[in-house]
Coordinates of C-alpha atoms and ligand atoms in Angstrom, one line a residue:
X1 CA -20.3 68.7 -186.8
X2 CA -21.9 70.7 -183.9
X3 CA -19.8 71.4 -180.9
X4 CA -21.1 72.5 -177.5
X5 CA -19.5 74.0 -174.4
X6 CA -20.8 75.1 -171.0
X7 CA -19.0 76.8 -168.1
X8 CA -19.7 77.7 -164.4
X9 CA -16.9 79.1 -162.3
X10 CA -15.2 82.1 -160.9
X11 CA -13.9 83.6 -164.2
X12 CA -15.8 85.6 -166.8
X13 CA -17.5 82.9 -168.8
X14 CA -17.8 84.4 -172.3
X15 CA -14.1 84.5 -173.3
X16 CA -13.5 81.0 -172.1
X17 CA -16.5 79.7 -174.0
X18 CA -15.5 81.5 -177.2
X19 CA -11.9 80.1 -176.9
X20 CA -13.4 76.6 -176.4
X21 CA -15.5 77.0 -179.5
X22 CA -12.4 77.9 -181.4
X23 CA -10.9 74.7 -180.3
X24 CA -13.9 72.8 -181.6
X25 CA -13.7 74.5 -185.0
X26 CA -12.1 71.4 -186.6
X27 CA -15.5 69.6 -186.2
X28 CA -16.9 71.9 -188.9
X29 CA -19.7 74.4 -188.5
X30 CA -21.5 77.2 -190.2
X31 CA -22.7 79.4 -187.4
X32 CA -21.9 80.0 -183.7
X33 CA -23.3 81.5 -180.6
X34 CA -22.9 82.2 -176.9
X35 CA -25.3 82.8 -174.0
X36 CA -24.4 83.9 -170.4
X37 CA -26.2 85.0 -167.3
X38 CA -25.0 88.4 -166.2
X39 CA -26.4 90.0 -163.1
X40 CA -29.5 87.8 -163.2
X41 CA -30.2 88.5 -166.9
X42 CA -29.8 86.1 -169.8
X43 CA -27.7 87.7 -172.6
X44 CA -26.7 86.1 -175.9
X45 CA -24.9 86.7 -179.1
X46 CA -25.1 84.6 -182.3
X47 CA -23.6 84.9 -185.8
X48 CA -23.8 83.0 -189.1
X49 CA -20.3 82.3 -190.3
X50 CA -17.0 81.9 -188.4
X51 CA -16.2 82.3 -184.8
X52 CA -14.0 85.2 -185.8
X53 CA -17.2 86.9 -187.1
X54 CA -18.8 86.1 -183.8
X55 CA -15.9 87.6 -181.8
X56 CA -15.6 90.8 -183.9
X57 CA -19.3 91.6 -183.5
X58 CA -19.6 90.5 -179.9
X59 CA -20.5 93.0 -177.2
X60 CA -18.8 92.7 -173.8
X61 CA -20.6 89.9 -171.9
X62 CA -20.0 89.5 -168.2
X63 CA -21.2 86.7 -165.9
X64 CA -19.7 83.5 -164.6
X65 CA -21.9 80.9 -166.2
X66 CA -22.7 80.4 -169.8
X67 CA -23.0 78.1 -172.8
X68 CA -21.8 78.2 -176.4
X69 CA -22.3 76.3 -179.7
X70 CA -20.9 75.8 -183.1
X71 CA -23.7 74.7 -185.4
X72 CA -23.5 72.5 -188.5
X73 CA -26.9 73.0 -190.2
X74 CA -29.2 70.0 -190.4
X75 CA -32.7 71.4 -189.8
X76 CA -32.9 74.9 -191.4
X77 CA -30.3 76.9 -193.3
X78 CA -27.3 78.4 -191.6
X79 CA -28.6 81.7 -190.2
X80 CA -28.6 83.8 -187.0
X81 CA -32.1 82.7 -186.1
X82 CA -31.2 79.0 -186.5
X83 CA -27.9 79.4 -184.7
X84 CA -27.8 78.2 -181.0
X85 CA -28.4 79.0 -178.2
X86 CA -32.2 78.8 -178.5
X87 CA -34.3 80.6 -175.9
X88 CA -37.7 80.1 -174.4
X89 CA -40.4 82.8 -174.8
X90 CA -39.6 84.7 -171.7
X91 CA -35.9 84.8 -172.5
X92 CA -34.8 83.2 -169.3
X93 CA -33.8 79.8 -170.5
X94 CA -31.1 79.1 -173.1
X95 CA -30.2 75.7 -174.6
X96 CA -27.3 74.5 -176.9
X97 CA -27.8 71.1 -178.4
X98 CA -25.8 68.6 -180.5
X99 CA -27.7 65.8 -182.1
X100 CA -31.1 65.4 -183.7
X101 CA -34.6 65.4 -182.1
X102 CA -36.5 63.0 -184.3
X103 CA -40.0 63.8 -183.0
X104 CA -39.6 67.6 -183.0
X105 CA -42.4 68.1 -185.6
X106 CA -45.1 66.6 -183.3
X107 CA -43.8 68.4 -180.2
X108 CA -43.6 71.7 -182.2
X109 CA -47.2 71.3 -183.3
X110 CA -48.3 70.7 -179.7
X111 CA -46.4 73.7 -178.5
X112 CA -47.8 75.9 -181.3
X113 CA -51.3 74.9 -180.2
X114 CA -50.4 76.0 -176.7
X115 CA -49.5 79.5 -178.1
X116 CA -45.7 79.1 -178.5
X117 CA -44.2 81.1 -181.3
X118 CA -41.1 79.6 -182.9
X119 CA -38.2 81.8 -184.0
X120 CA -36.2 79.2 -185.9
X121 CA -36.6 76.2 -188.2
X122 CA -34.5 74.0 -185.9
X123 CA -35.4 70.8 -184.1
X124 CA -33.6 72.2 -181.1
X125 CA -35.9 75.1 -180.4
X126 CA -38.6 72.7 -179.0
X127 CA -36.3 72.0 -176.0
X128 CA -36.2 75.4 -174.3
X129 CA -40.0 75.8 -174.8
X130 CA -40.5 72.3 -173.3
X131 CA -38.2 73.1 -170.4
X132 CA -40.1 76.4 -169.8
X133 CA -43.4 74.5 -169.8
X134 CA -42.2 72.2 -167.0
X135 CA -40.1 74.7 -165.0
X136 CA -41.2 75.0 -161.4
X137 CA -38.2 76.4 -159.6
X138 CA -35.7 73.6 -160.5
X139 CA -34.0 73.6 -163.9
X140 CA -32.7 70.1 -163.4
X141 CA -36.2 68.7 -162.8
X142 CA -37.6 70.6 -165.8
X143 CA -34.8 69.4 -168.1
X144 CA -35.4 65.8 -166.9
X145 CA -39.1 66.0 -167.6
X146 CA -38.6 67.6 -171.0
X147 CA -36.1 64.9 -172.0
X148 CA -38.6 62.2 -171.3
X149 CA -40.6 63.3 -174.3
X150 CA -37.7 63.6 -176.8
X151 CA -36.7 60.8 -179.2
X152 CA -33.3 61.0 -180.9
X153 CA -29.8 61.9 -179.9
X154 CA -28.7 64.8 -177.9
X155 CA -26.0 66.4 -175.8
X156 CA -27.3 69.5 -174.1
X157 CA -26.2 72.4 -172.0
X158 CA -28.9 74.6 -170.4
X159 CA -28.9 77.8 -168.3
X160 CA -31.6 79.8 -166.5
X161 CA -31.3 83.4 -165.5
X162 CA -32.8 82.7 -162.1
X163 CA -30.7 79.8 -160.9
X164 CA -27.0 79.6 -160.5
X165 CA -26.6 76.3 -162.3
X166 CA -25.6 74.8 -165.6
X167 CA -27.4 71.6 -166.5
X168 CA -26.1 69.1 -169.0
X169 CA -27.5 65.9 -170.4
X170 CA -26.3 63.3 -172.8
X171 CA -28.0 60.6 -175.0
X172 CA -26.1 59.2 -178.0
X173 CA -24.1 62.4 -178.6
X174 CA -20.7 63.1 -177.1
X175 CA -20.5 65.2 -173.9
X176 CA -17.8 65.3 -171.3
X177 CA -17.4 67.2 -168.1
X178 CA -14.0 68.8 -167.3
X179 CA -13.2 69.7 -163.8
X180 CA -10.9 72.6 -162.9
X181 CA -10.1 74.6 -159.8
X182 CA -13.4 76.1 -158.7
X183 CA -14.8 75.7 -162.2
X184 CA -16.4 73.0 -164.3
X185 CA -16.9 72.8 -168.0
X186 CA -19.2 70.8 -170.3
X187 CA -17.8 70.1 -173.8
X188 CA -18.3 68.0 -176.8
X189 CA -14.7 66.9 -176.4
X190 CA -11.6 67.5 -174.5
X191 CA -9.6 69.8 -176.8
X192 CA -12.2 72.6 -176.0
X193 CA -11.0 72.8 -172.4
X194 CA -7.6 71.2 -172.4
X195 CA -5.8 74.5 -171.6
X196 CA -7.7 74.8 -168.3
X197 CA -7.7 71.2 -167.0
X198 CA -7.1 67.6 -168.0
X199 CA -9.5 66.1 -165.3
X200 CA -12.4 64.7 -167.1
X201 CA -15.6 62.8 -166.3
X202 CA -17.0 60.8 -169.3
X203 CA -20.8 61.2 -169.1
X204 CA -22.9 58.2 -170.1
X205 CA -26.1 57.9 -172.1
X206 CA -29.0 59.1 -170.0
X207 CA -26.9 61.1 -167.6
X208 CA -28.0 64.5 -166.4
X209 CA -25.5 66.8 -164.5
X210 CA -25.8 70.0 -162.6
X211 CA -22.9 72.3 -162.0
X212 CA -23.5 74.9 -159.2
X213 CA -21.5 76.7 -156.5
X214 CA -21.1 73.4 -154.6
X215 CA -19.6 71.5 -157.5
X216 CA -21.2 69.0 -159.7
X217 CA -23.7 66.2 -159.3
X218 CA -24.7 63.4 -161.8
X219 CA -27.9 61.4 -162.1
X220 CA -28.2 58.4 -164.4
X221 CA -31.0 57.5 -166.9
X222 CA -33.0 56.0 -164.0
X223 CA -32.9 59.2 -162.1
X224 CA -30.5 57.8 -159.4
X225 CA -27.7 60.0 -158.3
X226 CA -24.4 58.4 -159.3
X227 CA -20.7 58.8 -158.8
X228 CA -18.6 58.7 -162.0
X229 CA -14.8 58.4 -161.7
X230 CA -12.7 61.4 -162.8
X231 CA -10.0 60.5 -165.3
X232 CA -6.8 62.4 -166.1
X233 CA -6.4 62.7 -169.9
X234 CA -2.9 62.4 -171.3
X235 CA -3.2 65.1 -174.0
X236 CA -1.3 68.3 -174.6
X237 CA -2.2 71.5 -176.5
X238 CA -0.6 70.3 -179.7
X239 CA -3.0 67.3 -179.5
X240 CA -5.8 69.9 -179.1
X241 CA -4.8 71.3 -182.4
X242 CA -5.4 67.8 -183.7
X243 CA -8.8 67.9 -182.1
X244 CA -7.9 65.2 -179.7
X245 CA -7.2 62.7 -182.5
X246 CA -3.9 61.0 -182.3
X247 CA -3.0 62.0 -185.9
X248 CA -4.0 64.7 -188.3
X249 CA -4.8 62.0 -190.8
X250 CA -7.4 60.5 -188.5
X251 CA -8.8 63.8 -187.7
X252 CA -9.1 64.6 -191.4
X253 CA -10.7 61.2 -192.1
X254 CA -13.3 62.0 -189.5
X255 CA -13.9 65.5 -190.9
X256 CA -15.2 64.1 -194.1
X257 CA -19.0 64.5 -193.5
X258 CA -18.3 68.2 -193.2
X259 CA -15.8 68.2 -196.1
X260 CA -18.4 66.6 -198.3
X261 CA -21.1 68.9 -197.1
X262 CA -19.0 72.0 -197.7
X263 CA -17.7 70.8 -201.0
X264 CA -21.2 70.2 -202.3
X265 CA -22.3 73.7 -201.2
X266 CA -19.3 75.2 -202.9
X267 CA -19.4 73.4 -206.3
X268 CA -22.2 75.0 -208.4
X269 CA -24.0 73.1 -211.1
X270 CA -24.1 75.7 -213.9
X271 CA -25.3 74.0 -217.0
X272 CA -26.6 75.8 -220.0
X273 CA -24.7 76.9 -223.1
X274 CA -21.8 79.3 -222.9
X275 CA -20.6 78.0 -219.5
X276 CA -17.3 76.4 -218.6
X277 CA -18.4 73.0 -219.8
X278 CA -19.6 73.8 -223.3
X279 CA -17.2 73.8 -226.2
X280 CA -16.2 71.8 -229.2
X281 CA -14.6 68.9 -227.5
X282 CA -15.5 65.3 -228.2
X283 CA -14.2 63.5 -225.1
X284 CA -12.7 64.0 -221.7
X285 CA -9.1 63.5 -220.7
X286 CA -8.3 63.4 -217.0
X287 CA -4.7 64.0 -215.9
X288 CA -3.3 63.7 -212.4
X289 CA -0.8 61.9 -210.1
X290 CA -1.1 59.5 -207.2
X291 CA -4.3 59.6 -205.2
X292 CA -5.7 62.3 -207.5
X293 CA -5.1 60.0 -210.4
X294 CA -7.2 57.4 -208.6
X295 CA -9.9 60.0 -208.1
X296 CA -9.7 60.6 -211.8
X297 CA -10.2 56.9 -212.5
X298 CA -13.3 57.0 -210.5
X299 CA -14.3 60.1 -212.3
X300 CA -14.0 58.2 -215.6
X301 CA -16.8 55.9 -214.5
X302 CA -18.9 58.7 -213.1
X303 CA -18.7 60.9 -216.3
X304 CA -19.1 57.9 -218.5
X305 CA -22.2 56.7 -216.7
X306 CA -23.9 60.1 -216.1
X307 CA -22.9 62.1 -219.1
X308 CA -22.1 59.3 -221.5
X309 CA -18.9 60.9 -222.8
X310 CA -15.8 58.9 -223.7
X311 CA -13.2 59.5 -221.0
X312 CA -9.5 58.6 -220.8
X313 CA -7.3 59.0 -217.7
X314 CA -3.6 59.6 -217.9
X315 CA -0.8 60.1 -215.3
X316 CA 0.4 63.6 -215.5
X317 CA 4.1 62.5 -215.8
X318 CA 3.1 60.6 -218.9
X319 CA 0.7 63.0 -220.5
X320 CA 3.4 65.5 -221.5
X321 CA 5.3 63.0 -223.5
X322 CA 2.4 61.1 -224.9
X323 CA 1.5 61.3 -228.6
X324 CA -1.5 63.5 -229.3
X325 CA -3.9 61.6 -231.4
X326 CA -6.7 63.4 -233.4
X327 CA -9.7 64.7 -231.5
X328 CA -10.4 67.5 -229.1
X329 CA -10.7 66.4 -225.5
X330 CA -11.6 68.6 -222.6
X331 CA -8.7 68.2 -220.2
X332 CA -9.4 68.0 -216.5
X333 CA -6.4 68.3 -214.2
X334 CA -6.8 67.0 -210.7
X335 CA -4.5 68.1 -207.9
X336 CA -5.4 68.7 -204.3
X337 CA -2.4 70.9 -203.7
X338 CA -2.5 72.7 -207.0
X339 CA 1.3 72.6 -207.0
X340 CA 2.2 69.1 -208.3
X341 CA 4.9 69.9 -210.9
X342 CA 3.9 67.1 -213.3
X343 CA 0.2 68.2 -213.2
X344 CA 1.0 71.9 -213.6
X345 CA 3.3 71.0 -216.5
X346 CA 0.5 68.9 -218.0
X347 CA -1.9 71.8 -217.8
X348 CA 0.6 74.0 -219.8
X349 CA 1.1 71.2 -222.3
X350 CA -2.7 70.8 -222.7
X351 CA -3.0 74.5 -223.4
X352 CA -0.1 74.3 -226.0
X353 CA -2.1 71.6 -227.7
X354 CA -5.1 74.0 -227.8
X355 CA -7.2 72.1 -225.3
X356 CA -9.8 73.6 -223.1
X357 CA -8.8 72.9 -219.5
X358 CA -10.4 72.6 -216.1
X359 CA -8.6 72.1 -212.8
X360 CA -10.0 70.4 -209.7
X361 CA -8.1 71.6 -206.7
X362 CA -8.4 72.2 -203.0
X363 CA -6.1 75.2 -202.7
X364 CA -7.4 78.6 -203.7
X365 CA -4.9 80.6 -205.8
X366 CA -2.5 77.6 -206.2
X367 CA -0.3 77.4 -209.3
X368 CA -2.6 75.2 -211.3
X369 CA -5.4 77.8 -211.1
X370 CA -3.3 80.2 -213.2
X371 CA -2.7 77.6 -215.9
X372 CA -6.3 76.6 -216.7
X373 CA -9.5 78.0 -218.2
X374 CA -11.7 77.1 -215.4
X375 CA -11.3 76.0 -211.7
X376 CA -13.5 73.7 -209.7
X377 CA -12.6 74.1 -206.0
X378 CA -13.1 71.3 -203.6
X379 CA -13.7 72.7 -200.2
X380 CA -12.3 69.9 -198.0
X381 CA -10.5 72.3 -195.7
X382 CA -6.8 72.3 -195.1
X383 CA -5.3 68.8 -195.2
X384 CA -2.2 68.5 -192.9
X385 CA -1.7 64.7 -193.0
X386 CA 0.6 64.1 -195.9
X387 CA -1.3 61.1 -197.3
X388 CA -4.4 62.4 -199.0
X389 CA -7.7 61.4 -197.4
X390 CA -10.5 64.0 -197.3
X391 CA -9.2 65.7 -200.4
X392 CA -9.6 62.4 -202.3
X393 CA -13.2 62.2 -201.3
X394 CA -13.8 65.8 -202.3
X395 CA -12.2 65.1 -205.7
X396 CA -14.5 62.2 -206.3
X397 CA -17.4 64.4 -205.3
X398 CA -16.2 67.0 -207.8
X399 CA -16.6 64.5 -210.6
X400 CA -20.3 64.1 -209.9
X401 CA -20.6 67.9 -210.3
X402 CA -18.5 67.9 -213.5
X403 CA -20.5 65.0 -214.9
X404 CA -23.8 66.8 -214.2
X405 CA -22.5 69.9 -215.9
X406 CA -21.3 67.9 -218.9
X407 CA -24.5 66.0 -219.0
X408 CA -26.6 69.2 -219.0
X409 CA -24.3 71.0 -221.5
X410 CA -24.3 67.9 -223.8
X411 CA -28.0 67.3 -223.3
X412 CA -27.5 63.8 -222.2
X413 CA -29.1 64.5 -218.9
X414 CA -32.5 66.2 -218.3
X415 CA -33.7 68.1 -215.3
X416 CA -35.1 65.0 -213.7
X417 CA -31.8 63.1 -214.1
X418 CA -30.0 66.0 -212.5
X419 CA -32.5 66.2 -209.6
X420 CA -32.1 62.6 -208.8
X421 CA -28.3 62.7 -208.7
X422 CA -28.5 65.8 -206.5
X423 CA -30.8 64.1 -204.1
X424 CA -28.3 61.2 -203.7
X425 CA -25.5 63.7 -203.3
X426 CA -27.3 65.4 -200.4
X427 CA -27.4 62.1 -198.5
X428 CA -23.7 61.6 -198.7
X429 CA -22.6 63.5 -195.6
X430 CA -24.9 61.4 -193.5
X431 CA -23.7 58.1 -195.1
X432 CA -20.1 59.1 -194.7
X433 CA -20.8 59.7 -191.0
X434 CA -22.5 56.3 -190.8
X435 CA -19.4 54.8 -192.4
X436 CA -17.1 56.5 -189.9
X437 CA -19.3 55.0 -187.1
X438 CA -18.0 51.6 -188.2
X439 CA -14.4 52.6 -187.3
X440 CA -14.2 50.4 -184.2
X441 CA -14.9 47.3 -186.4
X442 CA -12.3 48.4 -189.0
X443 CA -9.8 48.9 -186.2
X444 CA -10.4 45.4 -185.0
X445 CA -10.2 43.7 -188.4
X446 CA -7.1 45.7 -189.4
X447 CA -5.2 43.2 -187.2
X448 CA -5.3 40.8 -190.1
X449 CA -2.6 43.0 -191.8
X450 CA -0.3 43.8 -188.9
X451 CA 2.3 41.1 -189.5
X452 CA 1.7 40.6 -193.2
X453 CA 4.5 41.4 -195.7
X454 CA 2.3 41.7 -198.7
X455 CA -1.4 42.4 -199.4
X456 CA -3.8 42.6 -202.3
X457 CA -6.7 44.9 -203.0
X458 CA -9.2 43.8 -205.6
X459 CA -12.4 45.4 -207.1
X460 CA -14.3 45.7 -210.3
X461 CA -15.7 48.4 -212.4
X462 CA -16.0 51.7 -210.5
X463 CA -14.5 50.0 -207.5
X464 CA -11.3 49.0 -209.3
X465 CA -9.8 52.4 -208.8
X466 CA -10.6 52.1 -205.1
X467 CA -8.6 48.9 -205.0
X468 CA -5.7 50.9 -206.4
X469 CA -6.2 53.7 -203.9
X470 CA -6.6 51.2 -201.0
X471 CA -3.3 49.7 -201.9
X472 CA -1.6 53.1 -202.3
X473 CA -2.9 54.3 -198.9
X474 CA -1.7 51.0 -197.3
X475 CA 1.8 51.1 -198.7
X476 CA 2.5 54.8 -198.2
X477 CA 1.6 55.0 -194.5
X478 CA 2.0 51.4 -193.2
X479 CA 5.0 50.4 -195.5
X480 CA 3.2 47.1 -196.2
X481 CA 3.7 46.1 -199.7
X482 CA 0.3 46.2 -201.4
X483 CA -1.0 45.8 -204.9
X484 CA -4.4 46.9 -206.3
X485 CA -5.9 44.8 -209.2
X486 CA -9.1 44.5 -211.1
X487 CA -10.3 41.3 -209.6
X488 CA -10.7 39.6 -213.0
X489 CA -6.9 40.1 -213.6
X490 CA -5.8 38.0 -210.6
X491 CA -5.9 34.7 -212.5
X492 CA -3.6 36.2 -215.2
X493 CA -0.6 36.1 -213.0
X494 CA -0.9 37.6 -209.5
X495 CA -2.6 34.5 -208.1
X496 CA 0.9 33.0 -208.0
X497 CA 1.6 35.3 -205.0
X498 CA -1.5 34.4 -203.0
X499 CA -0.8 32.3 -199.9
X500 CA -2.1 32.0 -196.4
X501 CA 0.2 34.9 -195.5
X502 CA -1.2 37.3 -198.1
X503 CA -4.4 39.0 -197.0
X504 CA -6.7 40.2 -199.7
X505 CA -9.2 43.1 -199.4
X506 CA -12.1 42.4 -201.8
X507 CA -14.4 45.4 -202.5
X508 CA -17.6 43.5 -203.1
X509 CA -20.4 46.0 -203.6
X510 CA -23.6 44.6 -205.1
X511 CA -23.6 45.9 -208.6
X512 CA -23.8 44.2 -212.0
X513 CA -20.3 42.7 -211.3
X514 CA -21.1 41.3 -207.9
X515 CA -21.4 37.6 -208.9
X516 CA -18.1 37.9 -210.8
X517 CA -16.2 39.3 -207.8
X518 CA -17.6 36.5 -205.6
X519 CA -16.1 34.1 -208.1
X520 CA -12.7 35.9 -207.9
X521 CA -12.9 35.7 -204.1
X522 CA -13.4 32.0 -204.5
X523 CA -10.1 31.8 -206.5
X524 CA -8.3 33.5 -203.6
X525 CA -9.9 31.3 -200.9
X526 CA -8.9 28.2 -202.9
X527 CA -5.2 29.3 -202.5
X528 CA -5.8 29.9 -198.7
X529 CA -5.6 33.7 -199.0
X530 CA -7.5 35.3 -196.1
X531 CA -10.2 37.7 -197.4
X532 CA -11.4 40.9 -195.8
X533 CA -14.5 41.8 -197.8
X534 CA -16.0 45.3 -198.0
X535 CA -19.7 45.2 -198.7
X536 CA -22.8 47.1 -197.8
X537 CA -25.3 46.3 -195.1
X538 CA -27.5 44.5 -197.6
X539 CA -24.9 42.0 -198.6
X540 CA -25.9 39.3 -196.2
X541 CA -24.3 36.5 -198.2
X542 CA -20.8 38.0 -198.2
X543 CA -19.7 36.4 -195.0
X544 CA -19.9 33.0 -196.7
X545 CA -17.2 34.0 -199.2
X546 CA -14.8 35.7 -196.9
X547 CA -13.0 35.5 -193.5
X548 CA -14.1 38.9 -192.3
X549 CA -16.5 41.5 -193.6
X550 CA -16.6 45.2 -193.2
X551 CA -20.1 46.5 -193.7
X552 CA -20.8 50.0 -194.8
X553 CA -24.2 51.7 -195.3
X554 CA -25.9 51.1 -198.6
X555 CA -25.6 53.7 -201.4
X556 CA -26.4 53.1 -205.1
X557 CA -23.1 51.7 -206.6
X558 CA -22.2 54.9 -208.5
X559 CA -22.0 56.7 -205.1
X560 CA -20.4 53.9 -203.1
X561 CA -16.8 54.8 -204.0
X562 CA -17.1 57.7 -201.6
X563 CA -17.9 55.3 -198.7
X564 CA -15.5 52.6 -199.8
X565 CA -12.7 55.3 -199.8
X566 CA -13.4 56.1 -196.2
X567 CA -13.3 52.5 -195.2
X568 CA -9.9 52.0 -197.0
X569 CA -8.4 55.1 -195.4
X570 CA -9.4 53.9 -191.9
X571 CA -8.0 50.4 -192.7
X572 CA -4.7 51.8 -193.8
X573 CA -4.6 54.2 -190.8
X574 CA -5.1 51.4 -188.2
X575 CA -2.7 49.0 -189.9
X576 CA 0.0 51.8 -190.0
X577 CA -0.7 52.6 -186.3
X578 CA -0.5 49.0 -185.3
X579 CA 2.8 48.7 -187.2
X580 CA 4.2 51.8 -185.3
X581 CA 4.5 54.0 -188.4
X582 CA 4.8 57.7 -188.4
X583 CA 1.5 58.3 -190.0
X584 CA 1.2 62.1 -190.6
X585 CA 4.6 62.3 -192.3
X586 CA 5.3 59.0 -194.1
X587 CA 8.7 58.5 -195.4
X588 CA 9.5 59.8 -198.9
X589 CA 6.2 61.5 -199.5
X590 CA 5.6 65.2 -199.6
X591 CA 2.4 67.2 -199.4
X592 CA 3.1 69.0 -202.6
X593 CA 5.4 67.3 -205.0
X594 CA 7.0 70.3 -206.8
X595 CA 9.6 68.4 -208.8
X596 CA 8.9 66.5 -212.0
Ligands
F6R601 C1 -1.2 60.0 -201.7 C2 -0.7 61.2 -202.0 C3 0.0 61.5 -203.3 C4 -0.7 62.6 -204.0 C5 0.1 63.0 -205.3 C6 -0.6 64.1 -206.0 O1 -1.8 59.9 -200.5 O2 -0.8 62.1 -201.2 O3 0.0 60.3 -204.1 O4 -2.0 62.3 -204.3 O5 1.4 63.4 -205.0 O6 -0.8 65.3 -205.2 P1 -1.8 66.4 -205.6 O7 -3.2 65.9 -205.5 O8 -1.4 67.5 -204.7 O9 -1.4 66.8 -207.1

């Protein structure tokens, strides 16, 4: 997600800004740029791609004030023109922006009528043009006036070649001000500036700030000058590597909108005869371990539903020793690390059996890639937390792509079907972000599990594997004993264990099994089991059947596993944290399990 930084002080601005942008890299981005004022002239440099690309191509930029940005494309493709900073016509004002300007089309049309020529497709570019329109010697006043006409969310940093000031503004997007010795920074978050200072002022919605040779001043949304307390943050540089998150796992959970976006861009839908997915197989066999196995179970429903093929899922440690009945399945091996010994061995076994093989993995060049006919790379980015989070989400995502390819190759899907699925897939980064926005509520309700010694997770249909994954995440990082069940199975034995001390997570998404799961929740309540239900924002009746509800955004049921997965990861994380567990390196679990 976009990151912004601003600087005014006594040191050369550009290197500090670029370093800050590197510290914001974890947020995800696809282009970057810097603007400074050097000897009264605005100079800028932007690049599509990585900050390293920006650095390599960057001319020497002097000057003691400037702004920088990492952009994650929303309006307009990743390109140099669309990268920030954006300038006004005269090239004296530069703006970096994080957020979305909802009414930019109307403003743009107005400005075009007034003769403004736009250089980018972004919503942001209206801002420098508006500021230029209102500029009358005070950048702060012009920014304030421009903001009055904007709807949406923004964090901004603005410079002008004629005034020794950096102006910042905040509305519904993160922006902090960090105060050093004779210098002040603006940043999306603290890691960007932590190596220079740990004094911070948290700006509030509606605030506008100016940083000039006399220091900084803040005005609130009503235009009144205000004093905001400085805080000293208790973070060190190692935390900065974690992007300010207390654990890599949390950081990685929060990186998922970008991981989904990146993975979707990187997983092509080929289709057509002669490609990886065509062949003489009659079914699909998915083989994996642990969390990847659960992604495979979700994949079974996705492939079955979209491409109508028979699918079986098997644990890799079992596959090698299982009988091989007649038939010719396409074998899909799922492993984020690409190194899991059981899965790599299963790939070899599949080949020995003469199967066509596909691997879904997150690690380029890993062992599994050398054992299969075709590789689908998820592009979740490096996952440091040992318990899988964003790689699970990316694996599930990969199954939509595999299903589309199989559907097209097998002619069970036509172009309209494919288009519809692709449209839904494109909404996922936004929906994942909305799900992450519910984290404070999940954190609150996680308290239900803090002192429990056992918990159950139940779900039906495509959400049954999520119950398994929720239970696995819970046990591996919080050491709370947890079991996942298809909710219809509870009455065949496990209900014996339900008491007032056994919290139950019920995944109750409104699909064709919804009424049934409500019934199963009734069976739990009748035994006094406290229920935490996970539903979507349309499930108004869910509160009647449960003690607490976690609401996520609505997605059609076939896509909701992605969102439910995020909720369950956060739930396990907060429970583990409340129980004082060492989250990033849980006991007895390794990132790549290279023994069979
Ligand atoms: C769970 C977890 C493990 C792995 C399993 C397979 O959080 O991390 O269960 O999912 O060891 O690992 P990969 O996907 O690397 O084959």
